[in-house]
PDB file of N, CA and C in Angstrom:
ATOM      1  N   MET A 118     -32.159 -86.356  29.788  1.00 80.00           N
ATOM      2  CA  MET A 118     -31.962 -86.857  28.438  1.00 80.00           C
ATOM      3  C   MET A 118     -30.585 -86.422  27.944  1.00 80.00           C
ATOM      4  N   LYS A 119     -29.790 -87.367  27.484  1.00 93.00           N
ATOM      5  CA  LYS A 119     -28.444 -87.075  26.996  1.00 93.00           C
ATOM      6  C   LYS A 119     -28.501 -86.402  25.626  1.00 93.00           C
ATOM      7  N   ASN A 120     -27.647 -85.406  25.420  1.00 95.00           N
ATOM      8  CA  ASN A 120     -27.541 -84.730  24.130  1.00 95.00           C
ATOM      9  C   ASN A 120     -26.637 -85.514  23.199  1.00 95.00           C
ATOM     10  N   VAL A 121     -27.010 -85.560  21.921  1.00 97.00           N
ATOM     11  CA  VAL A 121     -26.164 -86.114  20.878  1.00 97.00           C
ATOM     12  C   VAL A 121     -25.979 -85.012  19.843  1.00 97.00           C
ATOM     13  N   ASN A 122     -24.735 -84.550  19.712  1.00 98.00           N
ATOM     14  CA  ASN A 122     -24.431 -83.460  18.788  1.00 98.00           C
ATOM     15  C   ASN A 122     -23.992 -84.031  17.444  1.00 98.00           C
ATOM     16  N   ILE A 123     -24.642 -83.553  16.387  1.00 97.00           N
ATOM     17  CA  ILE A 123     -24.441 -84.091  15.050  1.00 97.00           C
ATOM     18  C   ILE A 123     -23.905 -83.012  14.123  1.00 97.00           C
ATOM     19  N   ALA A 124     -22.958 -83.410  13.255  1.00 97.00           N
ATOM     20  CA  ALA A 124     -22.471 -82.555  12.181  1.00 97.00           C
ATOM     21  C   ALA A 124     -22.745 -83.258  10.859  1.00 97.00           C
ATOM     22  N   VAL A 125     -23.207 -82.497   9.877  1.00 97.00           N
ATOM     23  CA  VAL A 125     -23.435 -83.025   8.530  1.00 97.00           C
ATOM     24  C   VAL A 125     -22.528 -82.252   7.582  1.00 97.00           C
ATOM     25  N   VAL A 126     -21.608 -82.975   6.948  1.00 96.00           N
ATOM     26  CA  VAL A 126     -20.684 -82.343   6.003  1.00 96.00           C
ATOM     27  C   VAL A 126     -21.001 -82.876   4.612  1.00 96.00           C
ATOM     28  N   GLY A 127     -21.313 -81.956   3.713  1.00 94.00           N
ATOM     29  CA  GLY A 127     -21.707 -82.306   2.357  1.00 94.00           C
ATOM     30  C   GLY A 127     -23.214 -82.177   2.218  1.00 94.00           C
ATOM     31  N   LEU A 128     -23.657 -81.193   1.471  1.00 91.00           N
ATOM     32  CA  LEU A 128     -25.098 -80.950   1.317  1.00 91.00           C
ATOM     33  C   LEU A 128     -25.525 -81.145  -0.131  1.00 91.00           C
ATOM     34  N   GLY A 129     -25.097 -82.288  -0.687  1.00 88.00           N
ATOM     35  CA  GLY A 129     -25.606 -82.706  -1.990  1.00 88.00           C
ATOM     36  C   GLY A 129     -26.920 -83.431  -1.760  1.00 88.00           C
ATOM     37  N   GLN A 130     -27.301 -84.303  -2.682  1.00 89.00           N
ATOM     38  CA  GLN A 130     -28.585 -85.001  -2.556  1.00 89.00           C
ATOM     39  C   GLN A 130     -28.684 -85.805  -1.262  1.00 89.00           C
ATOM     40  N   ILE A 131     -27.657 -86.565  -0.939  1.00 92.00           N
ATOM     41  CA  ILE A 131     -27.698 -87.405   0.263  1.00 92.00           C
ATOM     42  C   ILE A 131     -27.646 -86.549   1.526  1.00 92.00           C
ATOM     43  N   GLY A 132     -26.756 -85.583   1.565  1.00 92.00           N
ATOM     44  CA  GLY A 132     -26.620 -84.729   2.740  1.00 92.00           C
ATOM     45  C   GLY A 132     -27.879 -83.932   3.040  1.00 92.00           C
ATOM     46  N   ILE A 133     -28.510 -83.404   2.001  1.00 90.00           N
ATOM     47  CA  ILE A 133     -29.741 -82.643   2.187  1.00 90.00           C
ATOM     48  C   ILE A 133     -30.868 -83.554   2.668  1.00 90.00           C
ATOM     49  N   TYR A 134     -30.968 -84.738   2.063  1.00 92.00           N
ATOM     50  CA  TYR A 134     -31.997 -85.692   2.484  1.00 92.00           C
ATOM     51  C   TYR A 134     -31.809 -86.048   3.958  1.00 92.00           C
ATOM     52  N   LEU A 135     -30.576 -86.362   4.327  1.00 94.00           N
ATOM     53  CA  LEU A 135     -30.271 -86.715   5.718  1.00 94.00           C
ATOM     54  C   LEU A 135     -30.616 -85.563   6.656  1.00 94.00           C
ATOM     55  N   TYR A 136     -30.175 -84.365   6.324  1.00 92.00           N
ATOM     56  CA  TYR A 136     -30.437 -83.182   7.150  1.00 92.00           C
ATOM     57  C   TYR A 136     -31.939 -82.985   7.348  1.00 92.00           C
ATOM     58  N   ASN A 137     -32.687 -83.062   6.255  1.00 91.00           N
ATOM     59  CA  ASN A 137     -34.143 -82.884   6.340  1.00 91.00           C
ATOM     60  C   ASN A 137     -34.800 -83.982   7.177  1.00 91.00           C
ATOM     61  N   GLU A 138     -34.350 -85.216   7.025  1.00 94.00           N
ATOM     62  CA  GLU A 138     -34.912 -86.330   7.799  1.00 94.00           C
ATOM     63  C   GLU A 138     -34.610 -86.164   9.290  1.00 94.00           C
ATOM     64  N   LEU A 139     -33.405 -85.731   9.617  1.00 94.00           N
ATOM     65  CA  LEU A 139     -33.062 -85.501  11.025  1.00 94.00           C
ATOM     66  C   LEU A 139     -33.970 -84.446  11.640  1.00 94.00           C
ATOM     67  N   ILE A 140     -34.242 -83.396  10.893  1.00 93.00           N
ATOM     68  CA  ILE A 140     -35.114 -82.338  11.396  1.00 93.00           C
ATOM     69  C   ILE A 140     -36.567 -82.827  11.469  1.00 93.00           C
ATOM     70  N   ARG A 141     -37.021 -83.464  10.398  1.00 94.00           N
ATOM     71  CA  ARG A 141     -38.415 -83.905  10.311  1.00 94.00           C
ATOM     72  C   ARG A 141     -38.746 -84.982  11.341  1.00 94.00           C
ATOM     73  N   LYS A 142     -37.803 -85.873  11.611  1.00 96.00           N
ATOM     74  CA  LYS A 142     -38.065 -86.998  12.510  1.00 96.00           C
ATOM     75  C   LYS A 142     -37.391 -86.848  13.874  1.00 96.00           C
ATOM     76  N   LYS A 143     -36.988 -85.636  14.182  1.00 96.00           N
ATOM     77  CA  LYS A 143     -36.267 -85.372  15.429  1.00 96.00           C
ATOM     78  C   LYS A 143     -37.001 -85.906  16.665  1.00 96.00           C
ATOM     79  N   LYS A 144     -38.255 -85.587  16.791  1.00 96.00           N
ATOM     80  CA  LYS A 144     -39.025 -86.025  17.972  1.00 96.00           C
ATOM     81  C   LYS A 144     -39.137 -87.546  18.042  1.00 96.00           C
ATOM     82  N   ASP A 145     -39.371 -88.200  16.898  1.00 97.00           N
ATOM     83  CA  ASP A 145     -39.440 -89.663  16.866  1.00 97.00           C
ATOM     84  C   ASP A 145     -38.116 -90.290  17.290  1.00 97.00           C
ATOM     85  N   ILE A 146     -37.027 -89.757  16.777  1.00 95.00           N
ATOM     86  CA  ILE A 146     -35.694 -90.269  17.132  1.00 95.00           C
ATOM     87  C   ILE A 146     -35.456 -90.114  18.628  1.00 95.00           C
ATOM     88  N   GLU A 147     -35.821 -88.957  19.156  1.00 96.00           N
ATOM     89  CA  GLU A 147     -35.611 -88.694  20.582  1.00 96.00           C
ATOM     90  C   GLU A 147     -36.457 -89.638  21.447  1.00 96.00           C
ATOM     91  N   LEU A 148     -37.695 -89.867  21.033  1.00 96.00           N
ATOM     92  CA  LEU A 148     -38.561 -90.784  21.793  1.00 96.00           C
ATOM     93  C   LEU A 148     -38.018 -92.207  21.775  1.00 96.00           C
ATOM     94  N   LYS A 149     -37.539 -92.657  20.622  1.00 96.00           N
ATOM     95  CA  LYS A 149     -37.051 -94.029  20.479  1.00 96.00           C
ATOM     96  C   LYS A 149     -35.697 -94.259  21.134  1.00 96.00           C
ATOM     97  N   THR A 150     -34.846 -93.234  21.147  1.00 94.00           N
ATOM     98  CA  THR A 150     -33.482 -93.408  21.667  1.00 94.00           C
ATOM     99  C   THR A 150     -33.296 -92.871  23.074  1.00 94.00           C
ATOM    100  N   GLY A 151     -34.184 -91.961  23.495  1.00 95.00           N
ATOM    101  CA  GLY A 151     -33.999 -91.318  24.787  1.00 95.00           C
ATOM    102  C   GLY A 151     -32.867 -90.300  24.777  1.00 95.00           C
ATOM    103  N   LYS A 152     -32.471 -89.880  23.583  1.00 96.00           N
ATOM    104  CA  LYS A 152     -31.381 -88.907  23.440  1.00 96.00           C
ATOM    105  C   LYS A 152     -31.882 -87.684  22.673  1.00 96.00           C
ATOM    106  N   LYS A 153     -31.416 -86.503  23.099  1.00 96.00           N
ATOM    107  CA  LYS A 153     -31.800 -85.246  22.450  1.00 96.00           C
ATOM    108  C   LYS A 153     -30.864 -85.004  21.265  1.00 96.00           C
ATOM    109  N   ILE A 154     -31.442 -84.857  20.090  1.00 95.00           N
ATOM    110  CA  ILE A 154     -30.687 -84.666  18.857  1.00 95.00           C
ATOM    111  C   ILE A 154     -30.443 -83.171  18.624  1.00 95.00           C
ATOM    112  N   ASN A 155     -29.179 -82.810  18.437  1.00 96.00           N
ATOM    113  CA  ASN A 155     -28.811 -81.425  18.128  1.00 96.00           C
ATOM    114  C   ASN A 155     -27.936 -81.419  16.883  1.00 96.00           C
ATOM    115  N   ILE A 156     -28.369 -80.738  15.836  1.00 96.00           N
ATOM    116  CA  ILE A 156     -27.494 -80.544  14.681  1.00 96.00           C
ATOM    117  C   ILE A 156     -26.691 -79.289  14.988  1.00 96.00           C
ATOM    118  N   VAL A 157     -25.409 -79.472  15.281  1.00 97.00           N
ATOM    119  CA  VAL A 157     -24.579 -78.359  15.744  1.00 97.00           C
ATOM    120  C   VAL A 157     -23.708 -77.766  14.642  1.00 97.00           C
ATOM    121  N   ALA A 158     -23.587 -78.488  13.498  1.00 97.00           N
ATOM    122  CA  ALA A 158     -22.736 -77.986  12.421  1.00 97.00           C
ATOM    123  C   ALA A 158     -23.146 -78.604  11.097  1.00 97.00           C
ATOM    124  N   ILE A 159     -23.082 -77.778  10.054  1.00 95.00           N
ATOM    125  CA  ILE A 159     -23.236 -78.251   8.689  1.00 95.00           C
ATOM    126  C   ILE A 159     -22.165 -77.575   7.845  1.00 95.00           C
ATOM    127  N   SER A 160     -21.810 -78.228   6.758  1.00 95.00           N
ATOM    128  CA  SER A 160     -20.792 -77.659   5.891  1.00 95.00           C
ATOM    129  C   SER A 160     -21.021 -78.141   4.466  1.00 95.00           C
ATOM    130  N   ALA A 161     -20.724 -77.280   3.513  1.00 90.00           N
ATOM    131  CA  ALA A 161     -20.824 -77.615   2.097  1.00 90.00           C
ATOM    132  C   ALA A 161     -19.828 -76.755   1.334  1.00 90.00           C
ATOM    133  N   LYS A 162     -19.522 -77.190   0.135  1.00 84.00           N
ATOM    134  CA  LYS A 162     -18.572 -76.450  -0.691  1.00 84.00           C
ATOM    135  C   LYS A 162     -19.091 -75.058  -1.027  1.00 84.00           C
ATOM    136  N   ASN A 163     -20.397 -74.963  -1.299  1.00 74.00           N
ATOM    137  CA  ASN A 163     -20.975 -73.691  -1.716  1.00 74.00           C
ATOM    138  C   ASN A 163     -22.116 -73.288  -0.786  1.00 74.00           C
ATOM    139  N   LYS A 164     -21.849 -72.333   0.063  1.00 71.00           N
ATOM    140  CA  LYS A 164     -22.835 -71.842   1.022  1.00 71.00           C
ATOM    141  C   LYS A 164     -24.024 -71.176   0.323  1.00 71.00           C
ATOM    142  N   ASN A 165     -23.781 -70.557  -0.815  1.00 71.00           N
ATOM    143  CA  ASN A 165     -24.803 -69.766  -1.493  1.00 71.00           C
ATOM    144  C   ASN A 165     -25.613 -70.542  -2.533  1.00 71.00           C
ATOM    145  N   LYS A 166     -25.320 -71.829  -2.692  1.00 75.00           N
ATOM    146  CA  LYS A 166     -26.073 -72.642  -3.646  1.00 75.00           C
ATOM    147  C   LYS A 166     -27.552 -72.654  -3.257  1.00 75.00           C
ATOM    148  N   LYS A 167     -28.422 -72.583  -4.252  1.00 74.00           N
ATOM    149  CA  LYS A 167     -29.859 -72.581  -3.988  1.00 74.00           C
ATOM    150  C   LYS A 167     -30.280 -73.971  -3.497  1.00 74.00           C
ATOM    151  N   ARG A 168     -30.886 -74.007  -2.315  1.00 73.00           N
ATOM    152  CA  ARG A 168     -31.357 -75.254  -1.726  1.00 73.00           C
ATOM    153  C   ARG A 168     -32.819 -75.088  -1.334  1.00 73.00           C
ATOM    154  N   LYS A 169     -33.479 -76.199  -1.061  1.00 71.00           N
ATOM    155  CA  LYS A 169     -34.904 -76.166  -0.720  1.00 71.00           C
ATOM    156  C   LYS A 169     -35.132 -75.835   0.746  1.00 71.00           C
ATOM    157  N   PHE A 170     -34.089 -75.535   1.469  1.00 71.00           N
ATOM    158  CA  PHE A 170     -34.235 -75.134   2.862  1.00 71.00           C
ATOM    159  C   PHE A 170     -33.278 -73.988   3.136  1.00 71.00           C
ATOM    160  N   LYS A 171     -33.586 -73.227   4.151  1.00 75.00           N
ATOM    161  CA  LYS A 171     -32.738 -72.092   4.518  1.00 75.00           C
ATOM    162  C   LYS A 171     -31.589 -72.592   5.388  1.00 75.00           C
ATOM    163  N   ILE A 172     -30.390 -72.217   5.030  1.00 75.00           N
ATOM    164  CA  ILE A 172     -29.214 -72.623   5.796  1.00 75.00           C
ATOM    165  C   ILE A 172     -29.108 -71.760   7.049  1.00 75.00           C
ATOM    166  N   ASN A 173     -28.972 -72.428   8.170  1.00 79.00           N
ATOM    167  CA  ASN A 173     -28.750 -71.726   9.431  1.00 79.00           C
ATOM    168  C   ASN A 173     -27.294 -71.280   9.456  1.00 79.00           C
ATOM    169  N   LYS A 174     -27.056 -69.995   9.265  1.00 83.00           N
ATOM    170  CA  LYS A 174     -25.691 -69.472   9.171  1.00 83.00           C
ATOM    171  C   LYS A 174     -24.911 -69.613  10.473  1.00 83.00           C
ATOM    172  N   GLU A 175     -25.623 -69.761  11.586  1.00 89.00           N
ATOM    173  CA  GLU A 175     -24.948 -69.906  12.881  1.00 89.00           C
ATOM    174  C   GLU A 175     -24.229 -71.250  13.011  1.00 89.00           C
ATOM    175  N   ILE A 176     -24.689 -72.251  12.269  1.00 93.00           N
ATOM    176  CA  ILE A 176     -24.050 -73.564  12.364  1.00 93.00           C
ATOM    177  C   ILE A 176     -23.310 -73.949  11.079  1.00 93.00           C
ATOM    178  N   PHE A 177     -23.254 -73.033  10.090  1.00 93.00           N
ATOM    179  CA  PHE A 177     -22.590 -73.332   8.820  1.00 93.00           C
ATOM    180  C   PHE A 177     -21.096 -73.050   8.918  1.00 93.00           C
ATOM    181  N   PHE A 178     -20.295 -73.987   8.414  1.00 95.00           N
ATOM    182  CA  PHE A 178     -18.847 -73.838   8.376  1.00 95.00           C
ATOM    183  C   PHE A 178     -18.376 -73.943   6.937  1.00 95.00           C
ATOM    184  N   ASN A 179     -17.649 -72.932   6.469  1.00 92.00           N
ATOM    185  CA  ASN A 179     -17.052 -72.997   5.129  1.00 92.00           C
ATOM    186  C   ASN A 179     -15.975 -74.067   5.084  1.00 92.00           C
ATOM    187  N   ASN A 180     -15.199 -74.158   6.156  1.00 94.00           N
ATOM    188  CA  ASN A 180     -14.138 -75.157   6.257  1.00 94.00           C
ATOM    189  C   ASN A 180     -14.585 -76.223   7.257  1.00 94.00           C
ATOM    190  N   PRO A 181     -14.880 -77.437   6.799  1.00 95.00           N
ATOM    191  CA  PRO A 181     -15.398 -78.460   7.708  1.00 95.00           C
ATOM    192  C   PRO A 181     -14.428 -78.879   8.808  1.00 95.00           C
ATOM    193  N   ILE A 182     -13.146 -78.694   8.614  1.00 94.00           N
ATOM    194  CA  ILE A 182     -12.167 -79.051   9.647  1.00 94.00           C
ATOM    195  C   ILE A 182     -12.334 -78.144  10.868  1.00 94.00           C
ATOM    196  N   GLU A 183     -12.794 -76.917  10.654  1.00 95.00           N
ATOM    197  CA  GLU A 183     -13.016 -75.980  11.758  1.00 95.00           C
ATOM    198  C   GLU A 183     -14.100 -76.458  12.725  1.00 95.00           C
ATOM    199  N   ILE A 184     -15.004 -77.303  12.233  1.00 96.00           N
ATOM    200  CA  ILE A 184     -16.084 -77.818  13.085  1.00 96.00           C
ATOM    201  C   ILE A 184     -15.494 -78.458  14.334  1.00 96.00           C
ATOM    202  N   PHE A 185     -14.455 -79.259  14.164  1.00 94.00           N
ATOM    203  CA  PHE A 185     -13.884 -80.022  15.273  1.00 94.00           C
ATOM    204  C   PHE A 185     -13.160 -79.140  16.285  1.00 94.00           C
ATOM    205  N   LYS A 186     -12.762 -77.943  15.858  1.00 92.00           N
ATOM    206  CA  LYS A 186     -12.087 -77.000  16.754  1.00 92.00           C
ATOM    207  C   LYS A 186     -13.085 -76.176  17.552  1.00 92.00           C
ATOM    208  N   LYS A 187     -14.294 -75.989  17.000  1.00 92.00           N
ATOM    209  CA  LYS A 187     -15.241 -75.048  17.603  1.00 92.00           C
ATOM    210  C   LYS A 187     -16.500 -75.674  18.184  1.00 92.00           C
ATOM    211  N   LYS A 188     -16.782 -76.926  17.841  1.00 91.00           N
ATOM    212  CA  LYS A 188     -18.016 -77.568  18.298  1.00 91.00           C
ATOM    213  C   LYS A 188     -17.718 -78.927  18.907  1.00 91.00           C
ATOM    214  N   LYS A 189     -18.549 -79.316  19.876  1.00 95.00           N
ATOM    215  CA  LYS A 189     -18.472 -80.670  20.409  1.00 95.00           C
ATOM    216  C   LYS A 189     -19.389 -81.522  19.539  1.00 95.00           C
ATOM    217  N   VAL A 190     -18.809 -82.503  18.859  1.00 97.00           N
ATOM    218  CA  VAL A 190     -19.559 -83.354  17.943  1.00 97.00           C
ATOM    219  C   VAL A 190     -19.455 -84.796  18.418  1.00 97.00           C
ATOM    220  N   ASP A 191     -20.598 -85.486  18.465  1.00 97.00           N
ATOM    221  CA  ASP A 191     -20.620 -86.907  18.823  1.00 97.00           C
ATOM    222  C   ASP A 191     -20.681 -87.793  17.586  1.00 97.00           C
ATOM    223  N   ILE A 192     -21.431 -87.343  16.563  1.00 97.00           N
ATOM    224  CA  ILE A 192     -21.592 -88.116  15.333  1.00 97.00           C
ATOM    225  C   ILE A 192     -21.374 -87.194  14.139  1.00 97.00           C
ATOM    226  N   LEU A 193     -20.516 -87.642  13.225  1.00 97.00           N
ATOM    227  CA  LEU A 193     -20.281 -86.921  11.975  1.00 97.00           C
ATOM    228  C   LEU A 193     -20.885 -87.726  10.839  1.00 97.00           C
ATOM    229  N   PHE A 194     -21.753 -87.097  10.070  1.00 97.00           N
ATOM    230  CA  PHE A 194     -22.239 -87.683   8.824  1.00 97.00           C
ATOM    231  C   PHE A 194     -21.424 -87.043   7.709  1.00 97.00           C
ATOM    232  N   GLU A 195     -20.544 -87.817   7.106  1.00 96.00           N
ATOM    233  CA  GLU A 195     -19.693 -87.316   6.025  1.00 96.00           C
ATOM    234  C   GLU A 195     -20.360 -87.689   4.719  1.00 96.00           C
ATOM    235  N   CYS A 196     -20.896 -86.700   4.013  1.00 94.00           N
ATOM    236  CA  CYS A 196     -21.664 -86.939   2.788  1.00 94.00           C
ATOM    237  C   CYS A 196     -21.028 -86.270   1.573  1.00 94.00           C
ATOM    238  N   VAL A 197     -19.734 -86.000   1.646  1.00 92.00           N
ATOM    239  CA  VAL A 197     -19.054 -85.371   0.513  1.00 92.00           C
ATOM    240  C   VAL A 197     -18.935 -86.370  -0.630  1.00 92.00           C
ATOM    241  N   GLY A 198     -18.599 -87.607  -0.291  1.00 80.00           N
ATOM    242  CA  GLY A 198     -18.618 -88.667  -1.285  1.00 80.00           C
ATOM    243  C   GLY A 198     -17.333 -88.909  -2.049  1.00 80.00           C
ATOM    244  N   LEU A 199     -16.244 -88.371  -1.588  1.00 76.00           N
ATOM    245  CA  LEU A 199     -14.960 -88.641  -2.227  1.00 76.00           C
ATOM    246  C   LEU A 199     -14.159 -89.587  -1.342  1.00 76.00           C
ATOM    247  N   LYS A 200     -13.243 -90.343  -1.945  1.00 76.00           N
ATOM    248  CA  LYS A 200     -12.451 -91.251  -1.117  1.00 76.00           C
ATOM    249  C   LYS A 200     -11.145 -90.606  -0.649  1.00 76.00           C
ATOM    250  N   ASP A 201     -10.740 -89.532  -1.264  1.00 78.00           N
ATOM    251  CA  ASP A 201      -9.512 -88.832  -0.880  1.00 78.00           C
ATOM    252  C   ASP A 201      -9.813 -87.364  -0.619  1.00 78.00           C
ATOM    253  N   GLY A 202      -8.757 -86.589  -0.489  1.00 86.00           N
ATOM    254  CA  GLY A 202      -8.916 -85.147  -0.334  1.00 86.00           C
ATOM    255  C   GLY A 202      -9.613 -84.764   0.954  1.00 86.00           C
ATOM    256  N   ILE A 203     -10.549 -83.833   0.846  1.00 88.00           N
ATOM    257  CA  ILE A 203     -11.212 -83.286   2.029  1.00 88.00           C
ATOM    258  C   ILE A 203     -12.023 -84.353   2.758  1.00 88.00           C
ATOM    259  N   SER A 204     -12.633 -85.269   2.033  1.00 91.00           N
ATOM    260  CA  SER A 204     -13.409 -86.335   2.687  1.00 91.00           C
ATOM    261  C   SER A 204     -12.530 -87.143   3.626  1.00 91.00           C
ATOM    262  N   LYS A 205     -11.394 -87.559   3.128  1.00 92.00           N
ATOM    263  CA  LYS A 205     -10.466 -88.367   3.930  1.00 92.00           C
ATOM    264  C   LYS A 205      -9.980 -87.579   5.144  1.00 92.00           C
ATOM    265  N   LYS A 206      -9.660 -86.324   4.929  1.00 94.00           N
ATOM    266  CA  LYS A 206      -9.167 -85.478   6.023  1.00 94.00           C
ATOM    267  C   LYS A 206     -10.236 -85.284   7.101  1.00 94.00           C
ATOM    268  N   ILE A 207     -11.481 -85.091   6.688  1.00 94.00           N
ATOM    269  CA  ILE A 207     -12.585 -84.910   7.633  1.00 94.00           C
ATOM    270  C   ILE A 207     -12.769 -86.167   8.480  1.00 94.00           C
ATOM    271  N   VAL A 208     -12.803 -87.320   7.813  1.00 94.00           N
ATOM    272  CA  VAL A 208     -13.005 -88.593   8.520  1.00 94.00           C
ATOM    273  C   VAL A 208     -11.845 -88.870   9.470  1.00 94.00           C
ATOM    274  N   GLU A 209     -10.617 -88.689   8.998  1.00 95.00           N
ATOM    275  CA  GLU A 209      -9.453 -88.928   9.857  1.00 95.00           C
ATOM    276  C   GLU A 209      -9.462 -88.013  11.078  1.00 95.00           C
ATOM    277  N   THR A 210      -9.794 -86.743  10.880  1.00 95.00           N
ATOM    278  CA  THR A 210      -9.836 -85.788  11.991  1.00 95.00           C
ATOM    279  C   THR A 210     -10.910 -86.191  12.996  1.00 95.00           C
ATOM    280  N   ALA A 211     -12.069 -86.585  12.494  1.00 96.00           N
ATOM    281  CA  ALA A 211     -13.156 -87.012  13.390  1.00 96.00           C
ATOM    282  C   ALA A 211     -12.740 -88.233  14.196  1.00 96.00           C
ATOM    283  N   LEU A 212     -12.170 -89.227  13.537  1.00 96.00           N
ATOM    284  CA  LEU A 212     -11.775 -90.454  14.237  1.00 96.00           C
ATOM    285  C   LEU A 212     -10.686 -90.184  15.279  1.00 96.00           C
ATOM    286  N   LYS A 213      -9.746 -89.302  14.958  1.00 96.00           N
ATOM    287  CA  LYS A 213      -8.703 -88.934  15.931  1.00 96.00           C
ATOM    288  C   LYS A 213      -9.304 -88.274  17.165  1.00 96.00           C
ATOM    289  N   ASN A 214     -10.439 -87.604  16.970  1.00 95.00           N
ATOM    290  CA  ASN A 214     -11.124 -86.934  18.080  1.00 95.00           C
ATOM    291  C   ASN A 214     -12.193 -87.820  18.720  1.00 95.00           C
ATOM    292  N   LYS A 215     -12.173 -89.118  18.395  1.00 96.00           N
ATOM    293  CA  LYS A 215     -13.099 -90.105  18.963  1.00 96.00           C
ATOM    294  C   LYS A 215     -14.573 -89.770  18.666  1.00 96.00           C
ATOM    295  N   ILE A 216     -14.800 -89.300  17.452  1.00 97.00           N
ATOM    296  CA  ILE A 216     -16.152 -88.981  16.986  1.00 97.00           C
ATOM    297  C   ILE A 216     -16.628 -90.120  16.099  1.00 97.00           C
ATOM    298  N   HIS A 217     -17.862 -90.566  16.305  1.00 97.00           N
ATOM    299  CA  HIS A 217     -18.436 -91.602  15.445  1.00 97.00           C
ATOM    300  C   HIS A 217     -18.622 -91.035  14.051  1.00 97.00           C
ATOM    301  N   VAL A 218     -18.292 -91.826  13.022  1.00 97.00           N
ATOM    302  CA  VAL A 218     -18.401 -91.378  11.637  1.00 97.00           C
ATOM    303  C   VAL A 218     -19.346 -92.290  10.876  1.00 97.00           C
ATOM    304  N   ILE A 219     -20.261 -91.674  10.151  1.00 95.00           N
ATOM    305  CA  ILE A 219     -21.154 -92.399   9.255  1.00 95.00           C
ATOM    306  C   ILE A 219     -20.996 -91.763   7.884  1.00 95.00           C
ATOM    307  N   THR A 220     -20.749 -92.614   6.882  1.00 91.00           N
ATOM    308  CA  THR A 220     -20.569 -92.100   5.526  1.00 91.00           C
ATOM    309  C   THR A 220     -21.274 -93.023   4.540  1.00 91.00           C
ATOM    310  N   PRO A 221     -21.923 -92.453   3.521  1.00 82.00           N
ATOM    311  CA  PRO A 221     -22.662 -93.312   2.570  1.00 82.00           C
ATOM    312  C   PRO A 221     -21.749 -94.137   1.689  1.00 82.00           C
TER     313      PRO A 221
END
């Protein structure tokens, strides 16, 4: 089974929903696609913000650009929601590294 490494950047309403759905439906996704889903990185502006799930500190990045230097990522979910600034930089960096980008 081929691994698919996923990064989720932005843990607002959409990012949290996506993250939870990936975890909750992981087995279904793997059965339907024949690919093993691995969330290898997450990033948000505020690591200490109260959320309904515990953040895995081993995969949390304060600076989302560092993800591309330290992790092999196949798909980036960019959920920051801005058209410029860090959002643009994250998407451009991912595309330069031939990473698939999905953004709401």
